[in-house]
Protein backbone atom coordinates (compact mmCIF):
# COMPACT_ATOMS: atom_id res chain seq x y z
CA MET A 1 36.87 128.74 46.35
CA SER A 2 38.17 125.91 48.55
CA GLN A 3 36.95 125.28 52.08
CA LYS A 4 39.41 127.93 53.20
CA LEU A 5 39.86 131.36 51.68
CA GLU A 6 43.35 131.15 50.22
CA ILE A 7 45.11 134.50 49.99
CA ALA A 8 48.37 135.83 48.64
CA VAL A 9 49.77 138.73 50.66
CA LEU A 10 51.51 141.48 48.73
CA GLY A 11 54.14 143.28 50.81
CA HIS A 12 56.18 142.68 53.96
CA GLY A 13 56.03 145.97 55.88
CA ALA A 14 54.24 147.00 59.05
CA ILE A 15 50.72 146.65 57.62
CA ALA A 16 51.50 143.24 56.12
CA GLY A 17 52.92 142.18 59.49
CA TYR A 18 49.71 143.11 61.29
CA VAL A 19 47.52 141.40 58.69
CA VAL A 20 49.57 138.20 58.71
CA ASP A 21 49.58 137.97 62.51
CA GLN A 22 45.80 138.32 62.57
CA VAL A 23 45.12 135.95 59.66
CA LEU A 24 47.23 133.17 61.13
CA ASN A 25 44.64 133.03 63.94
CA ILE A 26 41.62 132.81 61.61
CA PRO A 27 40.99 129.12 60.80
CA LYS A 28 38.97 129.78 57.65
CA ILE A 29 41.76 131.75 55.94
CA SER A 30 45.12 130.43 54.79
CA ILE A 31 48.13 132.30 53.41
CA ALA A 32 49.25 130.56 50.24
CA ALA A 33 52.05 132.93 49.29
CA LEU A 34 53.83 136.21 49.91
CA LEU A 35 54.68 138.43 46.94
CA CYS A 36 57.44 141.02 47.02
CA ARG A 37 59.27 143.25 44.57
CA LYS A 38 62.40 142.05 42.82
CA GLY A 39 65.41 142.88 44.96
CA SER A 40 63.57 142.55 48.28
CA GLN A 41 63.27 138.77 48.42
CA GLY A 42 65.78 138.47 51.26
CA ARG A 43 63.80 140.84 53.48
CA ALA A 44 60.55 139.15 52.48
CA GLU A 45 61.91 135.69 53.37
CA ALA A 46 63.09 137.02 56.73
CA PHE A 47 59.55 138.32 57.25
CA ALA A 48 57.95 135.01 56.20
CA VAL A 49 60.32 132.89 58.39
CA GLY A 50 59.20 129.77 56.56
CA ARG A 51 55.49 130.23 57.26
CA PHE A 52 54.64 130.55 53.55
CA PRO A 53 56.57 130.65 50.27
CA VAL A 54 57.88 133.93 48.85
CA TYR A 55 57.67 134.89 45.17
CA THR A 56 58.81 137.92 43.20
CA SER A 57 56.29 137.67 40.36
CA VAL A 58 52.69 136.66 39.88
CA GLY A 59 53.71 134.31 37.07
CA SER A 60 55.85 132.23 39.41
CA LEU A 61 52.98 131.33 41.75
CA LYS A 62 52.41 127.56 41.93
CA SER A 63 48.62 128.04 41.95
CA TRP A 64 46.20 130.93 41.87
CA PRO A 65 44.88 132.13 45.25
CA ASP A 66 41.27 133.12 45.80
CA LEU A 67 42.31 136.66 46.68
CA MET A 68 45.36 138.92 46.59
CA VAL A 69 45.69 141.19 49.61
CA ASP A 70 47.73 144.29 48.78
CA CYS A 71 49.62 145.66 51.79
CA SER A 72 52.54 146.99 49.78
CA GLY A 73 51.82 150.53 48.62
CA HIS A 74 51.80 151.99 45.13
CA SER A 75 54.94 150.33 43.76
CA GLY A 76 53.90 146.81 44.71
CA LEU A 77 50.42 147.44 43.38
CA ARG A 78 51.82 148.51 40.02
CA GLU A 79 54.18 145.56 39.79
CA HIS A 80 51.91 142.67 40.74
CA VAL A 81 48.23 143.55 40.67
CA PRO A 82 47.64 143.92 36.90
CA GLY A 83 48.94 140.38 36.37
CA ALA A 84 46.80 139.01 39.18
CA LEU A 85 43.67 140.60 37.72
CA GLU A 86 44.46 139.34 34.21
CA ASN A 87 44.63 135.81 35.61
CA GLY A 88 41.27 136.04 37.35
CA VAL A 89 42.48 136.78 40.89
CA ASP A 90 40.41 139.33 42.81
CA VAL A 91 42.33 141.96 44.77
CA ILE A 92 41.71 144.12 47.82
CA SER A 93 43.92 147.13 48.51
CA ILE A 94 44.30 150.29 50.57
CA SER A 95 46.67 151.91 48.02
CA THR A 96 43.90 154.06 46.58
CA GLY A 97 46.27 156.89 45.72
CA ALA A 98 47.70 154.84 42.84
CA LEU A 99 44.52 155.69 40.94
CA SER A 100 45.69 159.32 40.75
CA ASP A 101 47.49 158.11 37.62
CA SER A 102 44.56 157.96 35.21
CA GLY A 103 46.53 155.78 32.79
CA PHE A 104 47.16 153.19 35.48
CA ALA A 105 43.51 153.28 36.52
CA VAL A 106 42.56 152.46 32.93
CA LYS A 107 45.09 149.61 32.89
CA LEU A 108 43.60 148.11 36.04
CA GLU A 109 40.13 148.30 34.49
CA GLU A 110 41.35 146.56 31.33
CA CYS A 111 43.17 143.82 33.25
CA ALA A 112 40.18 143.20 35.52
CA ARG A 113 37.89 142.94 32.50
CA ALA A 114 40.27 140.56 30.72
CA GLY A 115 40.42 138.23 33.74
CA ASN A 116 36.80 138.68 34.82
CA ALA A 117 38.18 139.78 38.19
CA SER A 118 37.79 142.82 40.42
CA ILE A 119 39.83 145.09 42.64
CA ARG A 120 38.22 146.73 45.66
CA PHE A 121 39.79 149.61 47.55
CA LEU A 122 39.01 149.61 51.26
CA SER A 123 38.25 152.48 53.62
CA GLY A 124 41.72 152.21 55.14
CA ALA A 125 42.63 154.77 57.78
CA VAL A 126 39.41 156.78 57.72
CA GLY A 127 35.68 156.42 58.38
CA GLY A 128 32.59 157.83 56.71
CA ILE A 129 33.32 156.30 53.31
CA ASP A 130 29.96 154.50 53.32
CA ALA A 131 28.16 157.81 53.92
CA LEU A 132 30.09 159.58 51.16
CA THR A 133 29.42 156.75 48.71
CA SER A 134 25.73 156.82 49.50
CA GLY A 135 25.61 160.62 49.43
CA SER A 136 27.19 160.68 45.98
CA VAL A 137 24.01 159.13 44.57
CA GLY A 138 22.71 162.70 44.83
CA ASP A 139 24.62 165.93 44.25
CA ILE A 140 27.54 166.69 46.56
CA ALA A 141 28.40 170.38 46.73
CA SER A 142 31.79 170.23 48.46
CA VAL A 143 34.24 167.88 50.16
CA THR A 144 37.33 168.93 52.09
CA TYR A 145 39.92 166.75 53.78
CA THR A 146 42.55 167.78 56.33
CA GLY A 147 45.30 165.35 57.28
CA ARG A 148 47.34 166.11 60.39
CA LYS A 149 50.27 164.08 61.67
CA SER A 150 53.26 164.58 63.91
CA PRO A 151 56.37 165.80 62.06
CA LEU A 152 57.83 162.27 62.31
CA GLY A 153 54.86 160.98 60.32
CA TRP A 154 55.87 163.13 57.33
CA LYS A 155 59.50 161.99 57.18
CA GLY A 156 60.49 160.93 53.69
CA SER A 157 57.77 163.03 52.07
CA PRO A 158 57.89 166.39 50.22
CA ALA A 159 57.14 168.05 53.57
CA GLU A 160 60.87 167.79 54.30
CA GLU A 161 61.56 170.18 51.42
CA LYS A 162 59.18 172.80 52.79
CA CYS A 163 60.10 172.94 56.46
CA ASP A 164 62.50 171.59 59.04
CA LEU A 165 60.33 168.83 60.50
CA GLY A 166 62.67 168.33 63.44
CA SER A 167 62.38 171.89 64.74
CA LEU A 168 58.70 172.74 64.27
CA THR A 169 57.12 174.51 67.24
CA GLU A 170 53.80 175.28 65.54
CA PRO A 171 51.55 173.38 63.10
CA PHE A 172 52.77 173.83 59.53
CA GLU A 173 50.62 173.38 56.43
CA HIS A 174 52.97 171.93 53.84
CA PHE A 175 50.40 171.03 51.17
CA ARG A 176 47.18 172.49 49.85
CA GLY A 177 45.64 171.27 46.60
CA THR A 178 43.49 168.55 45.10
CA ALA A 179 43.28 164.92 46.16
CA ARG A 180 44.96 163.91 42.89
CA GLN A 181 47.94 166.16 43.60
CA ALA A 182 48.17 164.93 47.19
CA ALA A 183 48.08 161.28 46.15
CA ARG A 184 50.78 161.82 43.52
CA ASP A 185 53.10 163.87 45.75
CA TYR A 186 52.56 161.88 48.97
CA PRO A 187 52.12 158.24 47.87
CA LYS A 188 52.88 156.92 51.38
CA ASN A 189 50.75 159.45 53.23
CA ALA A 190 47.72 160.52 51.22
CA ASN A 191 45.82 157.37 50.29
CA VAL A 192 43.06 158.69 52.56
CA ALA A 193 42.60 161.76 50.36
CA ALA A 194 42.21 159.56 47.29
CA THR A 195 39.78 157.24 49.05
CA ILE A 196 37.58 160.14 50.12
CA ALA A 197 37.68 161.59 46.60
CA LEU A 198 36.80 158.37 44.82
CA ALA A 199 33.91 157.80 47.22
CA SER A 200 32.50 161.26 46.53
CA VAL A 201 33.25 163.93 43.91
CA GLY A 202 36.45 162.68 42.28
CA LEU A 203 40.17 163.26 42.60
CA ASP A 204 40.15 166.75 41.10
CA SER A 205 37.31 168.14 43.21
CA VAL A 206 38.29 167.39 46.82
CA ASP A 207 40.22 170.15 48.59
CA VAL A 208 43.10 168.76 50.65
CA ARG A 209 45.28 170.25 53.39
CA LEU A 210 48.21 168.34 54.91
CA ILE A 211 49.69 169.56 58.19
CA ALA A 212 52.73 168.65 60.28
CA ASP A 213 51.76 169.30 63.89
CA PRO A 214 54.25 168.92 66.76
CA TYR A 215 51.39 168.89 69.26
CA VAL A 216 49.72 165.69 68.06
CA ASP A 217 50.79 162.09 68.54
CA LYS A 218 48.07 160.52 66.40
CA ASN A 219 47.18 160.54 62.72
CA ILE A 220 44.20 162.89 62.49
CA HIS A 221 41.80 162.85 59.55
CA GLU A 222 39.01 165.41 59.19
CA ILE A 223 36.31 165.33 56.52
CA GLU A 224 33.72 168.00 55.82
CA ALA A 225 31.12 167.42 53.12
CA SER A 226 27.76 168.86 52.13
CA GLY A 227 25.20 168.04 49.50
CA GLU A 228 21.68 166.77 48.91
CA PHE A 229 22.18 164.21 51.68
CA GLY A 230 22.86 166.93 54.26
CA GLU A 231 26.17 167.65 55.99
CA LEU A 232 28.95 165.42 57.25
CA PHE A 233 31.65 166.32 59.76
CA LEU A 234 33.99 163.51 60.75
CA ARG A 235 37.23 163.38 62.71
CA VAL A 236 39.31 160.25 63.21
CA GLN A 237 42.25 160.30 65.63
CA GLY A 238 44.02 157.15 64.59
CA ASN A 239 46.95 155.38 66.18
CA ALA A 240 49.92 154.50 64.01
CA LEU A 241 51.33 150.99 63.95
CA PRO A 242 54.27 150.84 66.38
CA GLU A 243 56.61 149.62 63.61
CA ASN A 244 55.97 152.59 61.30
CA PRO A 245 54.60 156.05 62.18
CA LYS A 246 53.36 156.44 58.56
CA SER A 247 51.17 153.34 58.77
CA SER A 248 47.71 153.53 60.29
CA ALA A 249 46.52 150.81 62.64
CA LEU A 250 42.97 151.33 61.34
CA ALA A 251 44.16 150.83 57.76
CA ALA A 252 45.62 147.44 58.68
CA MET A 253 42.47 146.60 60.61
CA SER A 254 40.30 147.50 57.61
CA ILE A 255 42.04 144.75 55.62
CA VAL A 256 41.47 142.14 58.31
CA GLY A 257 37.88 143.32 58.69
CA GLU A 258 37.28 142.83 54.96
CA LEU A 259 38.78 139.34 55.08
CA LYS A 260 36.49 138.42 57.96
CA ARG A 261 33.53 139.83 56.04
CA ARG A 262 34.36 137.61 53.08
CA ILE A 263 34.19 134.42 55.14
CA SER A 264 31.06 135.42 57.07
CA ARG A 265 27.61 134.22 56.08
CA ILE A 266 25.87 137.26 57.59
CA GLY A 267 27.44 140.67 57.94
CA ILE A 268 27.34 144.41 57.36
């Protein structure tokens, strides 16, 4: 690694915007490139406003960064991350739900092995992941996750097919199932469910409820778990990023926090 941590940012949405704004004020980190999907280069260049070059494929990068920072969601992860891993570029991501596709998870493993690289999924919008990971060293009996957002936060998701989000007067449970099902059906909303599952008992063993609630103005995440370690009850009332009610401020902050950890000599 050079004197600075050189990163390539994947994506140009609300989370990428937050990460870029923060990173530009961290002297030990530089943004070498922005990667976007084919067909979105115009929007990506408008986002970059000349601050860094924009590319539509990993193969077109002029040099390999130290780290790829995925802020793009499942589609961007699928398009760019396997190639980055194959070429020895480590990746951090909050798009944990993409691992609900077991075939894609295997592909990531194979690409990482081929390039002697790694991909790390961050805690994102929720807390308690460290406790779940540690607790999974022993037996975990049960894990449940409840995600609650305002109706606006579920726009563009399958919730629209199950209720009229604009006229709800009471909380409405529009999904109940496993973390794998939630991650597949709600790729922009249920990364938290996948993160909790992969930190604990697996995608097919975490019970998930997703609720549209007209009485809340925050993204609420509740975890209940029990096992050899004891019991865990956690509730996070997270703010959304102003630019996108589906995007968690804490998720964006978790990326910046990880970048700061990587350039720190001492940390937790």
